Structure formats: C-alpha cells, structure tokens
Short mmCIF file of C-alpha atoms and ligand atoms in Angstrom, two decimals:
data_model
loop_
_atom_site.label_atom_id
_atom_site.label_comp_id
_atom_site.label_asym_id
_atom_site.label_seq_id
_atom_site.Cartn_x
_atom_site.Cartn_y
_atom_site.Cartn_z
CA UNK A 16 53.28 185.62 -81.35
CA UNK A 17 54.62 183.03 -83.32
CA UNK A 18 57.77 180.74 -81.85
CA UNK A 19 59.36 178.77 -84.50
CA UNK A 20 58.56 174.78 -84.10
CA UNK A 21 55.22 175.66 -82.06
CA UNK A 22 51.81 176.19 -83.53
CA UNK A 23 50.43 179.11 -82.37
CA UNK A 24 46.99 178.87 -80.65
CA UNK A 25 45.63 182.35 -80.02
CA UNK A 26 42.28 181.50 -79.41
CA UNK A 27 41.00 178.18 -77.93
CA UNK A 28 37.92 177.18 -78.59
CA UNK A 29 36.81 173.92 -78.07
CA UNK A 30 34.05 172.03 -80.04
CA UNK A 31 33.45 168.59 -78.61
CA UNK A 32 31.68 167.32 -81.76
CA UNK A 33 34.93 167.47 -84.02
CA UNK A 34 37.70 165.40 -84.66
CA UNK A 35 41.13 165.24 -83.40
CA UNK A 36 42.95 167.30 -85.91
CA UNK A 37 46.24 165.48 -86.95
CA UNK A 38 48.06 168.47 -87.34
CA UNK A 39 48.04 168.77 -83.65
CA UNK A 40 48.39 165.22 -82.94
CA UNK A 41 51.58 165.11 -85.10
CA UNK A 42 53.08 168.13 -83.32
CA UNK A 43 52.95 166.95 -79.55
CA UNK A 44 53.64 163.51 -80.78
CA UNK A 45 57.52 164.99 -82.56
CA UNK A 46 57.84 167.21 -79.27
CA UNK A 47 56.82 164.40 -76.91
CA UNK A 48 60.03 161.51 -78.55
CA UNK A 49 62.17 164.44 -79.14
CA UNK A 50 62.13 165.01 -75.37
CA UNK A 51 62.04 161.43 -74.16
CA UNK A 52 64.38 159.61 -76.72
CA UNK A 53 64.22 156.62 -74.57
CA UNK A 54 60.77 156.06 -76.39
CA UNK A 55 62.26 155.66 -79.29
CA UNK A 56 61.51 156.65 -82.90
CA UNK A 57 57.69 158.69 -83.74
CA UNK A 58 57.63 157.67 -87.03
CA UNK A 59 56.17 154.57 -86.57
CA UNK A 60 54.03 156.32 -83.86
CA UNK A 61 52.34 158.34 -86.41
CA UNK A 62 51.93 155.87 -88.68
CA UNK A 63 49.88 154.42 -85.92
CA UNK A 64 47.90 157.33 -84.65
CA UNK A 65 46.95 158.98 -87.91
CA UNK A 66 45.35 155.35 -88.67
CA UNK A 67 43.32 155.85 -85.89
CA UNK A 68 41.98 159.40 -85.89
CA UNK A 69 41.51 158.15 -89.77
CA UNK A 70 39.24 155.28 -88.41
CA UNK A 71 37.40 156.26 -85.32
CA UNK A 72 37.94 160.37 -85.22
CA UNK A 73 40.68 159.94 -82.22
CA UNK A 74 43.46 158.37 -81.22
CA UNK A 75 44.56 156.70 -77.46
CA UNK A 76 47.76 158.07 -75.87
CA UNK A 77 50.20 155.62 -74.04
CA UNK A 78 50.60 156.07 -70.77
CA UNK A 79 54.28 157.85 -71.50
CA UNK A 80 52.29 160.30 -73.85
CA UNK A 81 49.77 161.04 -71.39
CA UNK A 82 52.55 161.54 -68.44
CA UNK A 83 54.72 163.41 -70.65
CA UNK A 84 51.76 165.91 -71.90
CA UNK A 85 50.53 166.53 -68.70
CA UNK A 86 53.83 167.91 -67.59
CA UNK A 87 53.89 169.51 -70.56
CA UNK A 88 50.20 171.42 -70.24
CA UNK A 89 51.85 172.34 -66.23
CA UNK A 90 54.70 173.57 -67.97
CA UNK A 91 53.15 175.56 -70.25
CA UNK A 92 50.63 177.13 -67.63
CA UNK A 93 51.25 180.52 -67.90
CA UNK A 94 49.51 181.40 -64.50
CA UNK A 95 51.69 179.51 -62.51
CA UNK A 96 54.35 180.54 -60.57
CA UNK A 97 55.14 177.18 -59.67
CA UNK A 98 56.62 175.18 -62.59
CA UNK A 99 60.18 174.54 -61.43
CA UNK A 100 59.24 171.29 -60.37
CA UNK A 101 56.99 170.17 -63.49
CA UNK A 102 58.43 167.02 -63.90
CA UNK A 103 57.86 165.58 -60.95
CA UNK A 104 54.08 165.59 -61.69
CA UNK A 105 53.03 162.78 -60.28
CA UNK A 106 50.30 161.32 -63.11
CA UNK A 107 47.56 158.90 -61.93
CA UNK A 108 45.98 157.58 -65.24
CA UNK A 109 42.38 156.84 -64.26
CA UNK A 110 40.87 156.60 -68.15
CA UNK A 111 38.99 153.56 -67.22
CA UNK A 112 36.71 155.01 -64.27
CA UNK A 113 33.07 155.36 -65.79
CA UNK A 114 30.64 155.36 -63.37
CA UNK A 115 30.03 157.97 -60.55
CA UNK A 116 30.67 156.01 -57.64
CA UNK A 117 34.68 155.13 -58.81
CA UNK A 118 35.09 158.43 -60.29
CA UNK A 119 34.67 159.61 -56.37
CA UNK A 120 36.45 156.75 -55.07
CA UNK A 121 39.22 157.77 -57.16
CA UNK A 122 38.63 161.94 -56.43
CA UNK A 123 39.19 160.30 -52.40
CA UNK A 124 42.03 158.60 -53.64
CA UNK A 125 43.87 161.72 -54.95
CA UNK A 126 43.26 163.67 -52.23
CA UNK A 127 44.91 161.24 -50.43
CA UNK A 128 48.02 160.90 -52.46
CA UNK A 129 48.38 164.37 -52.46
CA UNK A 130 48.46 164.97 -48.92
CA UNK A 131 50.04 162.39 -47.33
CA UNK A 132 53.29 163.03 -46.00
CA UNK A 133 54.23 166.55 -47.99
CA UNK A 134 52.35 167.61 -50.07
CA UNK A 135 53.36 166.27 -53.87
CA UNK A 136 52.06 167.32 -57.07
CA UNK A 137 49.02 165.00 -58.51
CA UNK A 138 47.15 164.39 -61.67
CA UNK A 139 44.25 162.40 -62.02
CA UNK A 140 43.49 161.91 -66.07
CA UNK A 141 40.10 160.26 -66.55
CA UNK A 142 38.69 159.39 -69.62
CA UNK A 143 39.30 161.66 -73.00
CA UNK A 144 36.24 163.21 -74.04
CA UNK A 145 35.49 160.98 -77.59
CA UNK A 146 34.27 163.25 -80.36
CA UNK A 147 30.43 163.91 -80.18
CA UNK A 148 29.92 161.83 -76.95
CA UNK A 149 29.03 162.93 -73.55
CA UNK A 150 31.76 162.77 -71.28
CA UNK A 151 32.13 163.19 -67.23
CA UNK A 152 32.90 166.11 -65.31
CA UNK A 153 33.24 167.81 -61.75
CA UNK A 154 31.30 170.52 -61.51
CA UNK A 155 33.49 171.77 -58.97
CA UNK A 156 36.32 174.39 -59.24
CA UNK A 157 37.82 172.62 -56.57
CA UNK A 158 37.94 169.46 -54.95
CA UNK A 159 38.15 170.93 -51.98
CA UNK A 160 36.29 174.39 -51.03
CA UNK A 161 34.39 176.19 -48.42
CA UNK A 162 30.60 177.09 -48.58
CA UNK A 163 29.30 180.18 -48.60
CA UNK A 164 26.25 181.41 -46.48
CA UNK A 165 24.20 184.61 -45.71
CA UNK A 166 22.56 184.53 -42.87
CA UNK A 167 18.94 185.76 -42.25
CA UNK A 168 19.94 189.34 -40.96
CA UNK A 169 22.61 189.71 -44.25
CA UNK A 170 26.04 188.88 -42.28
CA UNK A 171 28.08 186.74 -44.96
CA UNK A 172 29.12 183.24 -43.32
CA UNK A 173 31.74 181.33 -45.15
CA UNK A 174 33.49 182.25 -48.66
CA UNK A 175 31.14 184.75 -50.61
CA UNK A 176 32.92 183.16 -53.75
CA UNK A 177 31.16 180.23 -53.41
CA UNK A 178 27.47 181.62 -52.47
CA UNK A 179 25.76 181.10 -55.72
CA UNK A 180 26.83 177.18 -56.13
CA UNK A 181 26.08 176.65 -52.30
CA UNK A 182 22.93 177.57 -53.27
CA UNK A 183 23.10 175.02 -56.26
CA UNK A 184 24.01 172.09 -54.12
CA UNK A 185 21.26 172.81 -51.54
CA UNK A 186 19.04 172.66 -54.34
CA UNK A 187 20.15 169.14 -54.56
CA UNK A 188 19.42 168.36 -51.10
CA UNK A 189 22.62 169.02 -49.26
CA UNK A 190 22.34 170.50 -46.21
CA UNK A 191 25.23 172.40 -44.83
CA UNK A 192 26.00 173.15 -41.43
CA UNK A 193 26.02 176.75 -42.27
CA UNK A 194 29.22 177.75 -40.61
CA UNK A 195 32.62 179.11 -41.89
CA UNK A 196 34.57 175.79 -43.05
CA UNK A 197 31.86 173.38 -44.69
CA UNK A 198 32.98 171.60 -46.92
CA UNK A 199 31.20 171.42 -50.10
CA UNK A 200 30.21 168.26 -51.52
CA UNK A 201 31.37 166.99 -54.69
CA UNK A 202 28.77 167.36 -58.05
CA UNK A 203 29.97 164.53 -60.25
CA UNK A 204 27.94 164.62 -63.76
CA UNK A 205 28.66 161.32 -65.46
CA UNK A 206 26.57 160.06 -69.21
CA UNK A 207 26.18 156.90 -66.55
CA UNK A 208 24.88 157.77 -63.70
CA UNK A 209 23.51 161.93 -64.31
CA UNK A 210 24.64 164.42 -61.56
CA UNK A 211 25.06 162.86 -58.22
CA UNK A 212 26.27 164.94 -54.69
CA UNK A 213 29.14 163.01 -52.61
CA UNK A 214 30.58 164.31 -49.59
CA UNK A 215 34.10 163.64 -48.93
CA UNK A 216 35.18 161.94 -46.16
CA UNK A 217 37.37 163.20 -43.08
CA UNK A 218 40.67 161.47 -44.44
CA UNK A 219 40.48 163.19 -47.65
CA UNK A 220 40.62 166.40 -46.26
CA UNK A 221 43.44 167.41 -44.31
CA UNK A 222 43.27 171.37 -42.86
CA UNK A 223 45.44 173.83 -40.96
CA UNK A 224 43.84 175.87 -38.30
CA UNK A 225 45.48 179.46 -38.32
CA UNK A 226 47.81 180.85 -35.42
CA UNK A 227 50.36 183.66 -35.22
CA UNK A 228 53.58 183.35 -33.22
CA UNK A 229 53.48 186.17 -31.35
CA UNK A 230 49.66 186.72 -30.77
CA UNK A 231 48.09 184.44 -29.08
CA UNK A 232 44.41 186.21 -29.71
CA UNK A 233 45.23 184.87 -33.59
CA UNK A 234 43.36 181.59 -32.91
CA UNK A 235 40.25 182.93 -31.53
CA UNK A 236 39.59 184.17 -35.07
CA UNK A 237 38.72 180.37 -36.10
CA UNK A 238 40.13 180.90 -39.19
CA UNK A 239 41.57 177.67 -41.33
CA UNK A 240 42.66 176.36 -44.69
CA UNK A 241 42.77 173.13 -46.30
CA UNK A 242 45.78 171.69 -47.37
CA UNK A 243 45.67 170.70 -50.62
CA UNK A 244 44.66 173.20 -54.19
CA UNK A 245 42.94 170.89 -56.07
CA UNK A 246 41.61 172.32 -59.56
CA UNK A 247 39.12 170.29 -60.94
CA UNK A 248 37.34 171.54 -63.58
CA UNK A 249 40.04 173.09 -66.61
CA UNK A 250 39.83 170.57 -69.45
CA UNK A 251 43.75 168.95 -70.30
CA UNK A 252 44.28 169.02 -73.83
CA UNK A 253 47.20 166.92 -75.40
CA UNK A 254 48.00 166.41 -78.94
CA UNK A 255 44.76 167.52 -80.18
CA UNK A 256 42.97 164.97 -77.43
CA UNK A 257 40.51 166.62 -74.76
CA UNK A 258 40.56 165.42 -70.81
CA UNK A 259 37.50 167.50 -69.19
CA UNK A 260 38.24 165.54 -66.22
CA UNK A 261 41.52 165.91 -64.98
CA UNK A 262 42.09 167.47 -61.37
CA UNK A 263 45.49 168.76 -60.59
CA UNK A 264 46.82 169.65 -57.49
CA UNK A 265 50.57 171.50 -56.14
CA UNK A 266 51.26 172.49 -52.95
CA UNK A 267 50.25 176.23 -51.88
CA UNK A 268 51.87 179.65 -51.79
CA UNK A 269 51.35 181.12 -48.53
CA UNK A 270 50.22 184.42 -50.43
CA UNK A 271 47.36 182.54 -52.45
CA UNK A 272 45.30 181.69 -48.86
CA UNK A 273 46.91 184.90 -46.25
CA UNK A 274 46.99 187.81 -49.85
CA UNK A 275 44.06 186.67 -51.14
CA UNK A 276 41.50 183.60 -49.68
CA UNK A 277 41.42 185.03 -46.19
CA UNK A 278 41.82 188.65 -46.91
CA UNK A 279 40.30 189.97 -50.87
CA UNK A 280 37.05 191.97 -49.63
CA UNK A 281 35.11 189.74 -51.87
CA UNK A 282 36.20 186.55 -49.92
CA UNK A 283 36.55 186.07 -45.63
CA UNK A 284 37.58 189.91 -45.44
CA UNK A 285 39.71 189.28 -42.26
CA UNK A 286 41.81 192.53 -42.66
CA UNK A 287 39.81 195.02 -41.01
CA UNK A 288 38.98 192.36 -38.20
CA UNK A 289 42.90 192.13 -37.97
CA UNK A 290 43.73 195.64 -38.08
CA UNK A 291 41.11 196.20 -35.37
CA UNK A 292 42.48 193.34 -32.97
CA UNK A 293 46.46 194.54 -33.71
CA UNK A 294 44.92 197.95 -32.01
CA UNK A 295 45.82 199.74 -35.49
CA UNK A 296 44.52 203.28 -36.23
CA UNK A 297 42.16 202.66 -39.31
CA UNK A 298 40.99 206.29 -39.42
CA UNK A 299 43.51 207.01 -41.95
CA UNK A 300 44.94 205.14 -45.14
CA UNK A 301 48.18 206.23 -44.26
CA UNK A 302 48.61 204.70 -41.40
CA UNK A 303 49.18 201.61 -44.08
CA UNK A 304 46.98 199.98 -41.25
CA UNK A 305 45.55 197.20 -43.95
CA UNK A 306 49.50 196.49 -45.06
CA UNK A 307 50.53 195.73 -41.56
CA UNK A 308 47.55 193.57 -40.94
CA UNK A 309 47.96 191.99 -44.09
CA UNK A 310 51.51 191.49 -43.58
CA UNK A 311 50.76 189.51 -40.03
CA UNK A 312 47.96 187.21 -41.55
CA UNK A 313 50.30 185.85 -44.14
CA UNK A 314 52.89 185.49 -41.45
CA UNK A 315 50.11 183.40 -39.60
CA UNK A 316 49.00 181.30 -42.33
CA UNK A 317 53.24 180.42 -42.96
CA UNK A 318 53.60 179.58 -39.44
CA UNK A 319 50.79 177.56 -39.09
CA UNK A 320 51.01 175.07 -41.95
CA UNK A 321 54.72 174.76 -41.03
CA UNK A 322 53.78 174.30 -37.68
CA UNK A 323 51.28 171.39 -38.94
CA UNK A 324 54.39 169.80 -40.84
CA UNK A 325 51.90 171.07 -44.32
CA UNK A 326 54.44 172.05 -47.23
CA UNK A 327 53.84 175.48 -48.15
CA UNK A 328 56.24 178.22 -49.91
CA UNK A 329 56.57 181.89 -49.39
CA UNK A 330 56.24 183.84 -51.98
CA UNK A 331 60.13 185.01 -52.37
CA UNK A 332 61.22 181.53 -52.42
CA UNK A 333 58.71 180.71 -54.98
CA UNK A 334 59.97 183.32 -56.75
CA UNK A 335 63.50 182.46 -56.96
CA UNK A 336 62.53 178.94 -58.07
CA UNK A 337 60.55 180.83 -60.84
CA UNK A 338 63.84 182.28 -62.30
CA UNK A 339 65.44 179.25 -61.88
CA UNK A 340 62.61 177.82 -64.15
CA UNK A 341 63.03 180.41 -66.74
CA UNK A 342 66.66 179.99 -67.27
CA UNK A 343 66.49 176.32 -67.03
CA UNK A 344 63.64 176.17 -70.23
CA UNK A 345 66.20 178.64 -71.98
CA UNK A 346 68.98 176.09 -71.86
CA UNK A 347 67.09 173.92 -73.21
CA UNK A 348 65.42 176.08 -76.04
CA UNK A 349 61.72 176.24 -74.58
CA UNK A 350 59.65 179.61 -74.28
CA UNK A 351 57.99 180.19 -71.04
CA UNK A 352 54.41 181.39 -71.29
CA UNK A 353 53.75 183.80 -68.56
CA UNK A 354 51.19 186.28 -67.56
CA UNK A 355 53.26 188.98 -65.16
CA UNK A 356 49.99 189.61 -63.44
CA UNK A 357 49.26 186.31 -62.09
CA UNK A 358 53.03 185.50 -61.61
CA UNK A 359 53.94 188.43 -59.45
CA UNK A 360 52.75 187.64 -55.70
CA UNK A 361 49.40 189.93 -54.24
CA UNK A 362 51.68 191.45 -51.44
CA UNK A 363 55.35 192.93 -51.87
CA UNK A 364 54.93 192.53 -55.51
CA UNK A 365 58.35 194.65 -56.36
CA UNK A 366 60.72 193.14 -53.64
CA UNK A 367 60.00 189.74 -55.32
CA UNK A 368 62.39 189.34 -58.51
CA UNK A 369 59.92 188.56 -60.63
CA UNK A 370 58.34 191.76 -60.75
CA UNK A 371 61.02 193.00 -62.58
CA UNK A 372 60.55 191.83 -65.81
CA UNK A 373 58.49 191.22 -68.47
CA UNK A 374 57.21 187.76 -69.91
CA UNK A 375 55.82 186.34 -73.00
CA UNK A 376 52.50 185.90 -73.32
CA UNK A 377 52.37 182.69 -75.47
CA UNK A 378 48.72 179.88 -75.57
CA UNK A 379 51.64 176.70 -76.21
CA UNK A 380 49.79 173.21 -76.25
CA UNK A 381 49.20 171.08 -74.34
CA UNK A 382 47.36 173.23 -72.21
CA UNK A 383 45.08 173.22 -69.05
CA UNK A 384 41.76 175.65 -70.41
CA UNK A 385 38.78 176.27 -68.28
CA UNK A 386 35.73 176.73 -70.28
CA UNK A 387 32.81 178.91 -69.92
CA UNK A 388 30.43 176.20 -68.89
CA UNK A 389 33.31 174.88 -66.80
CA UNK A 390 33.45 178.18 -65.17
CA UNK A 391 29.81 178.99 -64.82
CA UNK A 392 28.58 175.38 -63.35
CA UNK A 393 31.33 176.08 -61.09
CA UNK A 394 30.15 179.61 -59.46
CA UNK A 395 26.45 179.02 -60.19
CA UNK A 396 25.40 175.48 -60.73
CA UNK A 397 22.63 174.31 -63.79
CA UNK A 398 21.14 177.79 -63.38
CA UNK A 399 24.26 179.38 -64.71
CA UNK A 400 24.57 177.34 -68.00
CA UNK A 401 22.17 178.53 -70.77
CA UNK A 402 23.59 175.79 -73.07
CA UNK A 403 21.96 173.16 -70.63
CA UNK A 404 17.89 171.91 -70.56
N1 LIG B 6 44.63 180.19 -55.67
C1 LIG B 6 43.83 179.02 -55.53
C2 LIG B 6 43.34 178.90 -54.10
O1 LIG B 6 43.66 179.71 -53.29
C3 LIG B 6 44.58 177.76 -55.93
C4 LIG B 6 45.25 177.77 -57.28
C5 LIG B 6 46.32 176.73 -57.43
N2 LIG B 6 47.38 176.93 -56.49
C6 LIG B 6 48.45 176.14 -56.34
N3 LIG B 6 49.32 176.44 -55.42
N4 LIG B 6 48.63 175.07 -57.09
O2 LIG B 6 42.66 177.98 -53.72
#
C-alpha cells in the first residue's frame, strides 16, 4: 500500500555491493528536519550528502540523523507492541569501534546501560556497512541467551531454540556447563580480527530467578530469565545507509518470557510440569488445565521481576500504551505499521484492546530487517550459511 509522502518498500532486499541510492537518502533526510526543525533547513543538507554518495558511493549521518532514524526504524517496527515510548531511545553512537576486542567492550557496556537502575531503552550503532566492504557483525540473535543441550539419554537441557548454534560455539571451543541457564558466549565476526568467542561477564548480565506468590513449590522449578531483550543481529537501515551492527534493547513484556520463552513446547515446556505440580487433571483438554497453568507462570514471572525491582509490563498495560501510540502518530499525520499477529499478546489475546482491530501492514523506512544469513548464523552457526566458504 502506498501512503502519500512515503516510498513504499514492499520487498527489502539488501545488496551490500551497491550504492546508497539518493532517492532514499533525500527522503529520510526531508522527514528527518521536517520533524526536528531545530536542525534547521535540509537544503543545504542535501547539497552536502548527494556530493558525497556522488564521490565515495555513501554518505555519513550526523549524530542527530543517526538518533533521529533510529527512533524512527523503532517507530516504524511493525512487530512491536512497544513503541509509545520511541523517543526516548536512548542512542549510543559507537561508529568508530573496529576491532573485536572494543566491539565487546562496548556490547558489555550496553548491557550495562540498559540494566542499571530500570531498565531503559538502548541502541548501540556501530559502523555503517560501506558499499562492497566487509563489515562486522554479531552472530548472535541476542546478546543475551540461554544454551541449549541434549543430554546423552535424549532429555532436552536448556532452550531447544538455541541447540543448533550451541553446537556451533562448541565447535569453537566453548565449553558450556551444560545446565539450564548458560549463557552463551558472544560470536563477534569483524574484517579485523575474523570470528572470535567472548563470554560476558557477571555484571553484564543481570537475571530474575522465578517465584509465585502463593506457591512456594514455584522456586524449586529453577526456572529464571535475564533481564534485558537485547536483539543483535537485524541490520538498521536509515536514509538508504545500512548498520548490520546495531543491538537494540526495551524492557520486557511479561507475556514474551511466562506465554512464550518458558512455556511454547518448542522452548523450556514448563506447562505440563506446572499443571502437574498445581495437582490439575490433564486427562482432559477441557479441564483448560494448560490455561490455568499458563495463567500462574506468567503471574510468576510478573511477580518476580517486580519483586527484583526489574521493569517489566503486563501485557494489558502494554496494550493500552499501544492505543495511546496509535492515536498519538494520527495527530500527528504518521501511519503505524503493524502486524495484528505479533501485536496481540500469546495469552488473553481478545480481553486485550488491541485485538480488536485491524492494522496496516506498511515496510516504512528506516527500518530494523533481519536477513537470511542474519537469521541462519544465528540458529545454526557457519554450517547454516551456504553463501559462506
Ligand atoms: N521475545 C523476545 C524474547 O523473549 C524478545 C523480543 C524483544 N522484546 C522486547 N520486549 N523488546 O527474548
């Protein structure tokens, strides 16, 4: 669909070879001074940047472009349910890390600003990717995440989701302790340095072990979360400029770790290990024993990261904000990409107001994409990329 004063971009495909195109560069550039007049006049601006791209094939953002486009990219991210508060993205421009060793120095850092006292929004931009150049990544989805094991007799230890690139970064020479929580270690490829393993230290990662308020067996489960989603491997694209490396974090939705992390059959499966402890009956679906159990994890998983002073939202809160997000872009004349079946929660979808609705389904720029050989170093390590030796 087609909005007037926004190029449509249906399909994104990225080739790292070609030049910015000015077209694009021109069009975040207008957006970008029309919504921060206090930067005064583009003209000028373009005169600059088409120069450039002219010249060298790309052009460098100032460091009010680049804050100002990453909101942007969060604000047009139709996944999220989050975006009330997109500008208060806090941006950390790192563009002039290039070796492996302050690229993790400043992955520690981030963690760090993130978590500290609440948890706050974070960007970390590092350096553009220049056309036909190598460029740094994370091969990680996340910065944080838990292994995942199976043991000698089949039993699945840790999170199944993460099997195939545990298996990648033992390859490497990590050795894991080969229990529910370890975790992973970082895989940062740089044109520098090649693909070097770093394991986070304790102060990075901050975790919430889960209770319930009313039964005290919860804790004997051992189950935990860390604090902090960190995305780290969807490329930021602004104004026709590509950022492989640019980890984002927000706070969580108490739905996204008790609806889905600790529950989906595919991940720590807890339900039936739930249901079985609450003393449900399980012989029959009807007895809606999975609901109830699901209902008092993600009462658990609230409790406890309040009860660790963690910011976290429920997922009817959320959802309010997420109204209050759509009619604050409509004041101002913005669409709101959204994709109904990531916004609406994984549990008590229809007493959430969002469910009630429909949204638009628009690709606006600038954007946060994850590419295929984002996504498959990410679940499988080297072995899943074809494109690589
Ligand atoms: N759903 C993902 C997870 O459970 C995190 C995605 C981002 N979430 C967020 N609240 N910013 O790890």
């Amino acid at each position: 669909m087609i909005v007037p004063g926004y190029r449509d971009h249906p399909t994104e495909t990225w080739d790292p070879d070609a030049p910015v195109d000015p077209g694009e560069a021109e069009d975040f550039l207008r957006r970008c001074y029309t919504e921060n007049p206090r930067l005064g006049p583009v003209e000028p601006r373009l005169a600059i940047i088409r120069a450039q791209i002219a010249a060298t094939g790309t052009y460098v953002h100032t460091p009010d472009e680049l804050t100002h486009g990453a909101r942007m990219a969060w604000r047009n991210a139709g996944r999220c349910i989050g975006r009330l508060y997109w500008r208060s993205l806090h941006v950390l421009d790192r563009r002039r890390a290039r070796t492996a060793d302050e690229i993790y120095s400043l992955l520690v850092q981030h963690l760090q600003t993130a978590g500290e006292t609440q948890i706050r929004p974070v960007i970390s931009i590092f350096a553009p990717a220049r056309p036909g150049q190598p460029y740094a990544r994370v091969w990680n989805e996340q910065l944080i995440r838990y292994a995942g094991y199976r043991t000698e007799s089949g039993e699945a230890v840790g999170d199944p989701r993460l099997r195939e690139f545990t298996t990648a970064v033992r390859a490497f020479g990590w050795q894991g302790k080969g229990e529910a929580y370890d975790v992973l270690p970082l895989v940062i490829e740089t044109p520098a340095d090649g693909i070097r393993l770093y394991e986070l230290p304790e102060r990075a990662i901050r975790e919430v072990p889960i209770g319930h308020p009313d039964y005290a067996w919860f804790t004997e489960l051992g189950l935990r979360w860390h604090a902090v989603p960190a995305i780290a491997n969807m490329r930021l694209t602004v104004g026709g400029v590509h950022y492989p490396l640019a980890p984002f974090n927000g706070w969580y939705m108490g739905t996204e770790i008790g609806a889905r992390n600790l529950s989906d059959p595919d991940r720590y499966d807890m339900i039936p290990i739930i249901a079985a402890r609450m003393g449900l009956d399980t012989t029959r679906e009807s007895t809606l024993w999975r609901d109830r159990a699901l209902v008092e994890l993600n009462i658990a998983v609230l409790h406890s990261f309040e009860q660790a002073g963690v910011k976290m939202s429920d997922h009817h809160t959320e959802s309010r904000r997420f109204l209050k997000h759509l009619s604050n872009e409509e004041k101002a004349g913005r669409p709101v990409p959204a994709d109904w079946s990531w916004i609406v929660p994984p549990m008590s979808g229809g007493i959430t107001p969002v469910f009630h609705r429909y949204y638009q389904e628009l690709d606006l720029r600038p954007a946060f994409y994850l590419d295929e050989d984002a996504a498959s170093l990410a679940r499988e390590g080297m072995r899943g990329c074809p494109h690589r030796p």
